[in-house]
Amino acid sequence: GQMSEFGKVAVLFGGTSAEREVSLNSGSRVMAALRGQGIDAHAFDPAERDLAELKKDGFARCFIALHGRFGEDGTVQGALELLGIPYTGSGVMASSMAIDKVMTKRVLLSENLPTPRYVLLRRGAFSASDVEAVVDTLGLPLIVKPAREGSSLGLTKVTERAEIAAAVALAEQMDADILCEEFIAGDEVTCPIIGSGDNARALPVIRIVAPAGNYDYQNKYFTDDTQYIVPCAMPEGEVAVIQDFA
């Protein structure tokens, strides 16, 4: 009945980014969930096959379960637009902007949406005193991370002045742009959106409680200790504000 109207669905997972392992994990879960609903879903790994084969193989739509670069950065979205194949998630512009944390912050600031204060360091264009100055500007603790990597890779929480040089060096290995942000202590939440334009609506807010408050690569993907709490058990007004911002 109803599920056949989706036609043949490609689940894109694997890929070539630093997060390939995670994508294989989440993609296989997505595939099982879709098949469990009676949808004709098939695995498709862009690291092993050309996207042009999607058309040739008669896929009607794509569920994107790729992580990181070439998955969440607008490139695969653009390719699917050209192929005329509908896909899940954000479009080309939102994807390419959001993978770049600095560009995202600029847009948030221009729309008067709250975002932690930050300092941008560019690889090869800063001195030791510039790194020191970050601590004076943002205070401690602070966060240092590569501007365009997902899953908390290369991220350091700096609690003492002496730790910042190593934190910057780590992030710099992964990206030419190093984002330093003031640390915000509080609950971690995520709020998905369904639909777009006037039809967009916020789904329930999910509160994330990670071991020792550390929602890192390990605790995002490879542990059962991280809790995802829905409904999030936070004050009504607070939830409404989060949904509104999202």
PDB file of C-alpha atoms in Angstrom:
ATOM      1  CA  GLY A   1       0.000   0.000   0.000  1.00  0.00           C
ATOM      2  CA  GLN A   2       1.254   3.314   1.230  1.00  0.00           C
ATOM      3  CA  MET A   3       4.957   2.469   1.476  1.00  0.00           C
ATOM      4  CA  SER A   4       5.291   1.444  -2.165  1.00  0.00           C
ATOM      5  CA  GLU A   5       4.609   5.047  -3.195  1.00  0.00           C
ATOM      6  CA  PHE A   6       8.155   5.877  -2.045  1.00  0.00           C
ATOM      7  CA  GLY A   7       9.502   3.681  -4.837  1.00  0.00           C
ATOM      8  CA  LYS A   8      13.053   2.372  -4.707  1.00  0.00           C
ATOM      9  CA  VAL A   9      15.020   4.201  -1.993  1.00  0.00           C
ATOM     10  CA  ALA A  10      18.817   4.484  -1.823  1.00  0.00           C
ATOM     11  CA  VAL A  11      20.315   4.827   1.639  1.00  0.00           C
ATOM     12  CA  LEU A  12      23.572   6.701   1.098  1.00  0.00           C
ATOM     13  CA  PHE A  13      26.099   5.679   3.717  1.00  0.00           C
ATOM     14  CA  GLY A  14      29.806   5.036   4.141  1.00  0.00           C
ATOM     15  CA  GLY A  15      31.459   7.686   2.012  1.00  0.00           C
ATOM     16  CA  THR A  16      34.978   9.066   2.242  1.00  0.00           C
ATOM     17  CA  SER A  17      34.948  11.433   5.236  1.00  0.00           C
ATOM     18  CA  ALA A  18      36.709  11.064   8.580  1.00  0.00           C
ATOM     19  CA  GLU A  19      33.380   9.813   9.915  1.00  0.00           C
ATOM     20  CA  ARG A  20      32.953   6.867   7.536  1.00  0.00           C
ATOM     21  CA  GLU A  21      32.777   4.343  10.377  1.00  0.00           C
ATOM     22  CA  VAL A  22      29.938   6.234  12.053  1.00  0.00           C
ATOM     23  CA  SER A  23      28.058   6.551   8.790  1.00  0.00           C
ATOM     24  CA  LEU A  24      28.228   2.793   8.170  1.00  0.00           C
ATOM     25  CA  ASN A  25      26.738   2.360  11.625  1.00  0.00           C
ATOM     26  CA  SER A  26      23.893   4.865  11.318  1.00  0.00           C
ATOM     27  CA  GLY A  27      23.171   3.973   7.687  1.00  0.00           C
ATOM     28  CA  SER A  28      22.628   0.312   8.474  1.00  0.00           C
ATOM     29  CA  ARG A  29      20.195   1.313  11.260  1.00  0.00           C
ATOM     30  CA  VAL A  30      18.300   3.589   8.882  1.00  0.00           C
ATOM     31  CA  MET A  31      18.148   0.812   6.322  1.00  0.00           C
ATOM     32  CA  ALA A  32      16.734  -1.657   8.843  1.00  0.00           C
ATOM     33  CA  ALA A  33      14.149   0.907   9.995  1.00  0.00           C
ATOM     34  CA  LEU A  34      13.004   1.672   6.436  1.00  0.00           C
ATOM     35  CA  ARG A  35      12.775  -1.995   5.494  1.00  0.00           C
ATOM     36  CA  GLY A  36      10.913  -2.647   8.726  1.00  0.00           C
ATOM     37  CA  GLN A  37       8.302  -0.168   7.462  1.00  0.00           C
ATOM     38  CA  GLY A  38       8.029  -2.044   4.180  1.00  0.00           C
ATOM     39  CA  ILE A  39      10.060   0.443   2.140  1.00  0.00           C
ATOM     40  CA  ASP A  40      12.163  -0.880  -0.760  1.00  0.00           C
ATOM     41  CA  ALA A  41      15.483   0.425   0.623  1.00  0.00           C
ATOM     42  CA  HIS A  42      18.959  -0.432  -0.676  1.00  0.00           C
ATOM     43  CA  ALA A  43      22.468   0.415   0.529  1.00  0.00           C
ATOM     44  CA  PHE A  44      24.541   2.739  -1.656  1.00  0.00           C
ATOM     45  CA  ASP A  45      28.115   3.689  -0.721  1.00  0.00           C
ATOM     46  CA  PRO A  46      29.387   6.713  -2.695  1.00  0.00           C
ATOM     47  CA  ALA A  47      32.953   5.680  -1.844  1.00  0.00           C
ATOM     48  CA  GLU A  48      32.449   2.577  -3.979  1.00  0.00           C
ATOM     49  CA  ARG A  49      29.948   3.688  -6.619  1.00  0.00           C
ATOM     50  CA  ASP A  50      29.376   6.700  -8.828  1.00  0.00           C
ATOM     51  CA  LEU A  51      26.291   8.728  -7.873  1.00  0.00           C
ATOM     52  CA  ALA A  52      25.236   8.694 -11.531  1.00  0.00           C
ATOM     53  CA  GLU A  53      24.371   5.016 -11.032  1.00  0.00           C
ATOM     54  CA  LEU A  54      21.437   6.105  -8.857  1.00  0.00           C
ATOM     55  CA  LYS A  55      19.540   7.171 -11.973  1.00  0.00           C
ATOM     56  CA  LYS A  56      20.600   4.117 -13.947  1.00  0.00           C
ATOM     57  CA  ASP A  57      19.451   1.799 -11.150  1.00  0.00           C
ATOM     58  CA  GLY A  58      16.045   3.475 -10.964  1.00  0.00           C
ATOM     59  CA  PHE A  59      16.223   4.977  -7.473  1.00  0.00           C
ATOM     60  CA  ALA A  60      13.281   7.310  -6.815  1.00  0.00           C
ATOM     61  CA  ARG A  61      14.730   9.032  -3.757  1.00  0.00           C
ATOM     62  CA  CYS A  62      17.659   9.056  -1.325  1.00  0.00           C
ATOM     63  CA  PHE A  63      17.960   8.900   2.432  1.00  0.00           C
ATOM     64  CA  ILE A  64      21.295  10.588   3.219  1.00  0.00           C
ATOM     65  CA  ALA A  65      23.063   8.910   6.138  1.00  0.00           C
ATOM     66  CA  LEU A  66      26.508  10.215   5.234  1.00  0.00           C
ATOM     67  CA  HIS A  67      28.459  12.155   7.870  1.00  0.00           C
ATOM     68  CA  GLY A  68      30.969  14.973   7.497  1.00  0.00           C
ATOM     69  CA  ARG A  69      32.550  16.222   4.288  1.00  0.00           C
ATOM     70  CA  PHE A  70      30.946  15.074   1.021  1.00  0.00           C
ATOM     71  CA  GLY A  71      27.905  14.064   3.051  1.00  0.00           C
ATOM     72  CA  GLU A  72      26.658  17.021   5.037  1.00  0.00           C
ATOM     73  CA  ASP A  73      28.442  19.844   3.211  1.00  0.00           C
ATOM     74  CA  GLY A  74      26.153  20.429   0.226  1.00  0.00           C
ATOM     75  CA  THR A  75      28.236  18.516  -2.322  1.00  0.00           C
ATOM     76  CA  VAL A  76      26.145  15.343  -2.455  1.00  0.00           C
ATOM     77  CA  GLN A  77      22.997  17.478  -2.156  1.00  0.00           C
ATOM     78  CA  GLY A  78      24.057  19.434  -5.257  1.00  0.00           C
ATOM     79  CA  ALA A  79      24.744  16.243  -7.181  1.00  0.00           C
ATOM     80  CA  LEU A  80      21.299  14.878  -6.304  1.00  0.00           C
ATOM     81  CA  GLU A  81      19.670  18.181  -7.343  1.00  0.00           C
ATOM     82  CA  LEU A  82      21.334  17.825 -10.763  1.00  0.00           C
ATOM     83  CA  LEU A  83      20.178  14.213 -11.011  1.00  0.00           C
ATOM     84  CA  GLY A  84      16.663  15.300 -10.055  1.00  0.00           C
ATOM     85  CA  ILE A  85      16.474  12.832  -7.148  1.00  0.00           C
ATOM     86  CA  PRO A  86      14.736  14.029  -3.941  1.00  0.00           C
ATOM     87  CA  TYR A  87      16.694  13.559  -0.700  1.00  0.00           C
ATOM     88  CA  THR A  88      16.354  13.911   3.070  1.00  0.00           C
ATOM     89  CA  GLY A  89      17.784  16.692   5.207  1.00  0.00           C
ATOM     90  CA  SER A  90      18.821  20.249   4.441  1.00  0.00           C
ATOM     91  CA  GLY A  91      19.338  21.670   0.951  1.00  0.00           C
ATOM     92  CA  VAL A  92      22.543  22.712  -0.786  1.00  0.00           C
ATOM     93  CA  MET A  93      22.963  26.171   0.735  1.00  0.00           C
ATOM     94  CA  ALA A  94      22.031  25.282   4.315  1.00  0.00           C
ATOM     95  CA  SER A  95      24.303  22.220   4.192  1.00  0.00           C
ATOM     96  CA  SER A  96      27.330  24.019   2.791  1.00  0.00           C
ATOM     97  CA  MET A  97      26.912  26.864   5.243  1.00  0.00           C
ATOM     98  CA  ALA A  98      26.316  24.750   8.340  1.00  0.00           C
ATOM     99  CA  ILE A  99      29.389  22.536   7.826  1.00  0.00           C
ATOM    100  CA  ASP A 100      31.403  25.753   8.273  1.00  0.00           C
ATOM    101  CA  LYS A 101      30.939  26.792  11.892  1.00  0.00           C
ATOM    102  CA  VAL A 102      32.353  30.286  11.348  1.00  0.00           C
ATOM    103  CA  MET A 103      30.028  31.025   8.417  1.00  0.00           C
ATOM    104  CA  THR A 104      27.121  29.660  10.470  1.00  0.00           C
ATOM    105  CA  LYS A 105      27.976  32.001  13.349  1.00  0.00           C
ATOM    106  CA  ARG A 106      28.131  34.986  10.992  1.00  0.00           C
ATOM    107  CA  VAL A 107      24.646  34.207   9.727  1.00  0.00           C
ATOM    108  CA  LEU A 108      23.300  33.646  13.262  1.00  0.00           C
ATOM    109  CA  LEU A 109      24.750  36.990  14.366  1.00  0.00           C
ATOM    110  CA  SER A 110      23.280  38.802  11.370  1.00  0.00           C
ATOM    111  CA  GLU A 111      19.847  37.394  12.311  1.00  0.00           C
ATOM    112  CA  ASN A 112      20.327  38.320  16.002  1.00  0.00           C
ATOM    113  CA  LEU A 113      20.282  34.681  17.109  1.00  0.00           C
ATOM    114  CA  PRO A 114      22.376  33.984  20.214  1.00  0.00           C
ATOM    115  CA  THR A 115      25.704  32.230  19.694  1.00  0.00           C
ATOM    116  CA  PRO A 116      28.789  32.020  21.950  1.00  0.00           C
ATOM    117  CA  ARG A 117      31.415  34.767  21.514  1.00  0.00           C
ATOM    118  CA  TYR A 118      34.315  33.628  19.364  1.00  0.00           C
ATOM    119  CA  VAL A 119      37.750  34.362  17.945  1.00  0.00           C
ATOM    120  CA  LEU A 120      38.874  32.979  14.591  1.00  0.00           C
ATOM    121  CA  LEU A 121      42.520  32.004  14.050  1.00  0.00           C
ATOM    122  CA  ARG A 122      43.732  31.245  10.524  1.00  0.00           C
ATOM    123  CA  ARG A 123      46.501  28.691  10.032  1.00  0.00           C
ATOM    124  CA  GLY A 124      49.848  30.374   9.439  1.00  0.00           C
ATOM    125  CA  ALA A 125      48.475  33.855  10.160  1.00  0.00           C
ATOM    126  CA  PHE A 126      48.675  34.067  13.946  1.00  0.00           C
ATOM    127  CA  SER A 127      51.421  34.473  16.520  1.00  0.00           C
ATOM    128  CA  ALA A 128      51.872  33.017  19.999  1.00  0.00           C
ATOM    129  CA  SER A 129      50.645  36.307  21.447  1.00  0.00           C
ATOM    130  CA  ASP A 130      47.469  36.088  19.311  1.00  0.00           C
ATOM    131  CA  VAL A 131      46.802  32.687  20.889  1.00  0.00           C
ATOM    132  CA  GLU A 132      47.384  34.146  24.364  1.00  0.00           C
ATOM    133  CA  ALA A 133      45.010  37.016  23.559  1.00  0.00           C
ATOM    134  CA  VAL A 134      42.193  34.505  22.894  1.00  0.00           C
ATOM    135  CA  VAL A 135      42.194  33.629  26.599  1.00  0.00           C
ATOM    136  CA  ASP A 136      41.979  37.309  27.555  1.00  0.00           C
ATOM    137  CA  THR A 137      39.110  37.904  25.129  1.00  0.00           C
ATOM    138  CA  LEU A 138      36.988  34.829  25.853  1.00  0.00           C
ATOM    139  CA  GLY A 139      37.983  33.903  29.404  1.00  0.00           C
ATOM    140  CA  LEU A 140      38.324  30.338  30.714  1.00  0.00           C
ATOM    141  CA  PRO A 141      37.173  27.679  30.184  1.00  0.00           C
ATOM    142  CA  LEU A 142      36.983  27.986  26.412  1.00  0.00           C
ATOM    143  CA  ILE A 143      36.562  25.635  23.462  1.00  0.00           C
ATOM    144  CA  VAL A 144      38.932  25.221  20.507  1.00  0.00           C
ATOM    145  CA  LYS A 145      37.849  23.309  17.406  1.00  0.00           C
ATOM    146  CA  PRO A 146      38.399  23.019  13.652  1.00  0.00           C
ATOM    147  CA  ALA A 147      35.844  25.134  11.755  1.00  0.00           C
ATOM    148  CA  ARG A 148      34.794  22.405   9.335  1.00  0.00           C
ATOM    149  CA  GLU A 149      34.878  18.986  10.978  1.00  0.00           C
ATOM    150  CA  GLY A 150      31.961  17.150  12.544  1.00  0.00           C
ATOM    151  CA  SER A 151      31.437  14.862  15.527  1.00  0.00           C
ATOM    152  CA  SER A 152      33.625  16.875  17.922  1.00  0.00           C
ATOM    153  CA  LEU A 153      36.801  15.727  16.143  1.00  0.00           C
ATOM    154  CA  GLY A 154      39.785  17.893  17.068  1.00  0.00           C
ATOM    155  CA  LEU A 155      37.848  19.656  19.829  1.00  0.00           C
ATOM    156  CA  THR A 156      39.469  20.642  23.127  1.00  0.00           C
ATOM    157  CA  LYS A 157      38.020  22.209  26.249  1.00  0.00           C
ATOM    158  CA  VAL A 158      40.729  24.516  27.560  1.00  0.00           C
ATOM    159  CA  THR A 159      40.542  25.083  31.316  1.00  0.00           C
ATOM    160  CA  GLU A 160      43.996  26.574  31.943  1.00  0.00           C
ATOM    161  CA  ARG A 161      45.949  29.181  29.979  1.00  0.00           C
ATOM    162  CA  ALA A 162      48.845  26.764  29.478  1.00  0.00           C
ATOM    163  CA  GLU A 163      46.629  24.314  27.509  1.00  0.00           C
ATOM    164  CA  ILE A 164      45.608  26.575  24.643  1.00  0.00           C
ATOM    165  CA  ALA A 165      48.713  26.227  22.446  1.00  0.00           C
ATOM    166  CA  ALA A 166      48.317  22.436  22.212  1.00  0.00           C
ATOM    167  CA  ALA A 167      44.567  22.796  21.606  1.00  0.00           C
ATOM    168  CA  VAL A 168      45.174  25.174  18.697  1.00  0.00           C
ATOM    169  CA  ALA A 169      47.870  22.885  17.257  1.00  0.00           C
ATOM    170  CA  LEU A 170      45.452  19.920  17.318  1.00  0.00           C
ATOM    171  CA  ALA A 171      42.631  21.804  15.577  1.00  0.00           C
ATOM    172  CA  GLU A 172      45.095  23.240  13.065  1.00  0.00           C
ATOM    173  CA  GLN A 173      45.997  19.720  11.891  1.00  0.00           C
ATOM    174  CA  MET A 174      42.400  19.298  10.715  1.00  0.00           C
ATOM    175  CA  ASP A 175      41.514  22.700   9.328  1.00  0.00           C
ATOM    176  CA  ALA A 176      43.046  26.007   8.220  1.00  0.00           C
ATOM    177  CA  ASP A 177      40.382  27.823  10.246  1.00  0.00           C
ATOM    178  CA  ILE A 178      40.504  27.379  14.017  1.00  0.00           C
ATOM    179  CA  LEU A 179      37.437  28.441  15.953  1.00  0.00           C
ATOM    180  CA  CYS A 180      37.838  29.470  19.596  1.00  0.00           C
ATOM    181  CA  GLU A 181      34.592  29.963  21.517  1.00  0.00           C
ATOM    182  CA  GLU A 182      33.588  30.960  25.019  1.00  0.00           C
ATOM    183  CA  PHE A 183      32.443  27.898  26.977  1.00  0.00           C
ATOM    184  CA  ILE A 184      28.742  27.773  27.786  1.00  0.00           C
ATOM    185  CA  ALA A 185      27.810  25.526  30.717  1.00  0.00           C
ATOM    186  CA  GLY A 186      24.306  24.102  30.538  1.00  0.00           C
ATOM    187  CA  ASP A 187      22.041  21.396  29.203  1.00  0.00           C
ATOM    188  CA  GLU A 188      22.747  20.053  25.734  1.00  0.00           C
ATOM    189  CA  VAL A 189      19.666  19.925  23.541  1.00  0.00           C
ATOM    190  CA  THR A 190      18.838  19.333  19.906  1.00  0.00           C
ATOM    191  CA  CYS A 191      15.669  20.309  18.083  1.00  0.00           C
ATOM    192  CA  PRO A 192      14.836  18.742  14.712  1.00  0.00           C
ATOM    193  CA  ILE A 193      12.675  20.522  12.131  1.00  0.00           C
ATOM    194  CA  ILE A 194      10.321  18.813   9.695  1.00  0.00           C
ATOM    195  CA  GLY A 195       9.037  20.452   6.532  1.00  0.00           C
ATOM    196  CA  SER A 196      10.307  23.681   5.021  1.00  0.00           C
ATOM    197  CA  GLY A 197       9.243  27.278   4.472  1.00  0.00           C
ATOM    198  CA  ASP A 198       5.771  28.000   5.853  1.00  0.00           C
ATOM    199  CA  ASN A 199       5.248  24.279   6.504  1.00  0.00           C
ATOM    200  CA  ALA A 200       8.301  23.964   8.754  1.00  0.00           C
ATOM    201  CA  ARG A 201       7.568  22.912  12.308  1.00  0.00           C
ATOM    202  CA  ALA A 202       9.763  22.105  15.264  1.00  0.00           C
ATOM    203  CA  LEU A 203       9.656  18.568  16.625  1.00  0.00           C
ATOM    204  CA  PRO A 204       9.988  17.876  20.365  1.00  0.00           C
ATOM    205  CA  VAL A 205      13.255  19.049  21.918  1.00  0.00           C
ATOM    206  CA  ILE A 206      15.662  16.221  22.782  1.00  0.00           C
ATOM    207  CA  ARG A 207      17.877  16.634  25.848  1.00  0.00           C
ATOM    208  CA  ILE A 208      21.234  14.884  25.653  1.00  0.00           C
ATOM    209  CA  VAL A 209      22.833  13.686  28.874  1.00  0.00           C
ATOM    210  CA  ALA A 210      26.345  12.379  28.249  1.00  0.00           C
ATOM    211  CA  PRO A 211      28.737  10.757  30.744  1.00  0.00           C
ATOM    212  CA  ALA A 212      30.462  13.513  32.752  1.00  0.00           C
ATOM    213  CA  GLY A 213      28.818  16.049  30.447  1.00  0.00           C
ATOM    214  CA  ASN A 214      31.178  15.074  27.650  1.00  0.00           C
ATOM    215  CA  TYR A 215      29.250  14.571  24.387  1.00  0.00           C
ATOM    216  CA  ASP A 216      32.335  13.682  22.327  1.00  0.00           C
ATOM    217  CA  TYR A 217      33.029  11.295  19.434  1.00  0.00           C
ATOM    218  CA  GLN A 218      33.109   8.282  21.726  1.00  0.00           C
ATOM    219  CA  ASN A 219      29.929   9.197  23.611  1.00  0.00           C
ATOM    220  CA  LYS A 220      28.066  10.213  20.445  1.00  0.00           C
ATOM    221  CA  TYR A 221      28.533   6.927  18.665  1.00  0.00           C
ATOM    222  CA  PHE A 222      30.160   4.143  20.626  1.00  0.00           C
ATOM    223  CA  THR A 223      28.598   4.039  24.059  1.00  0.00           C
ATOM    224  CA  ASP A 224      25.206   3.157  25.500  1.00  0.00           C
ATOM    225  CA  ASP A 225      25.677   5.518  28.453  1.00  0.00           C
ATOM    226  CA  THR A 226      24.512   8.648  26.629  1.00  0.00           C
ATOM    227  CA  GLN A 227      20.814   9.321  27.303  1.00  0.00           C
ATOM    228  CA  TYR A 228      18.430  11.027  24.882  1.00  0.00           C
ATOM    229  CA  ILE A 229      15.481  12.349  26.862  1.00  0.00           C
ATOM    230  CA  VAL A 230      12.151  12.987  25.034  1.00  0.00           C
ATOM    231  CA  PRO A 231      10.097  14.807  26.164  1.00  0.00           C
ATOM    232  CA  CYS A 232      13.051  16.747  27.536  1.00  0.00           C
ATOM    233  CA  ALA A 233      11.608  17.538  31.010  1.00  0.00           C
ATOM    234  CA  MET A 234      12.561  21.211  30.835  1.00  0.00           C
ATOM    235  CA  PRO A 235      10.389  24.247  31.634  1.00  0.00           C
ATOM    236  CA  GLU A 236       7.638  24.828  29.015  1.00  0.00           C
ATOM    237  CA  GLY A 237       8.759  28.373  28.229  1.00  0.00           C
ATOM    238  CA  GLU A 238      12.346  27.282  27.716  1.00  0.00           C
ATOM    239  CA  VAL A 239      11.297  24.541  25.303  1.00  0.00           C
ATOM    240  CA  ALA A 240       9.183  27.015  23.319  1.00  0.00           C
ATOM    241  CA  VAL A 241      12.124  29.428  23.001  1.00  0.00           C
ATOM    242  CA  ILE A 242      14.426  26.643  21.763  1.00  0.00           C
ATOM    243  CA  GLN A 243      11.842  25.516  19.207  1.00  0.00           C
ATOM    244  CA  ASP A 244      11.355  29.091  18.098  1.00  0.00           C
ATOM    245  CA  PHE A 245      15.097  29.651  17.610  1.00  0.00           C
ATOM    246  CA  ALA A 246      15.388  26.366  15.691  1.00  0.00           C
TER     247      ALA A 246
END
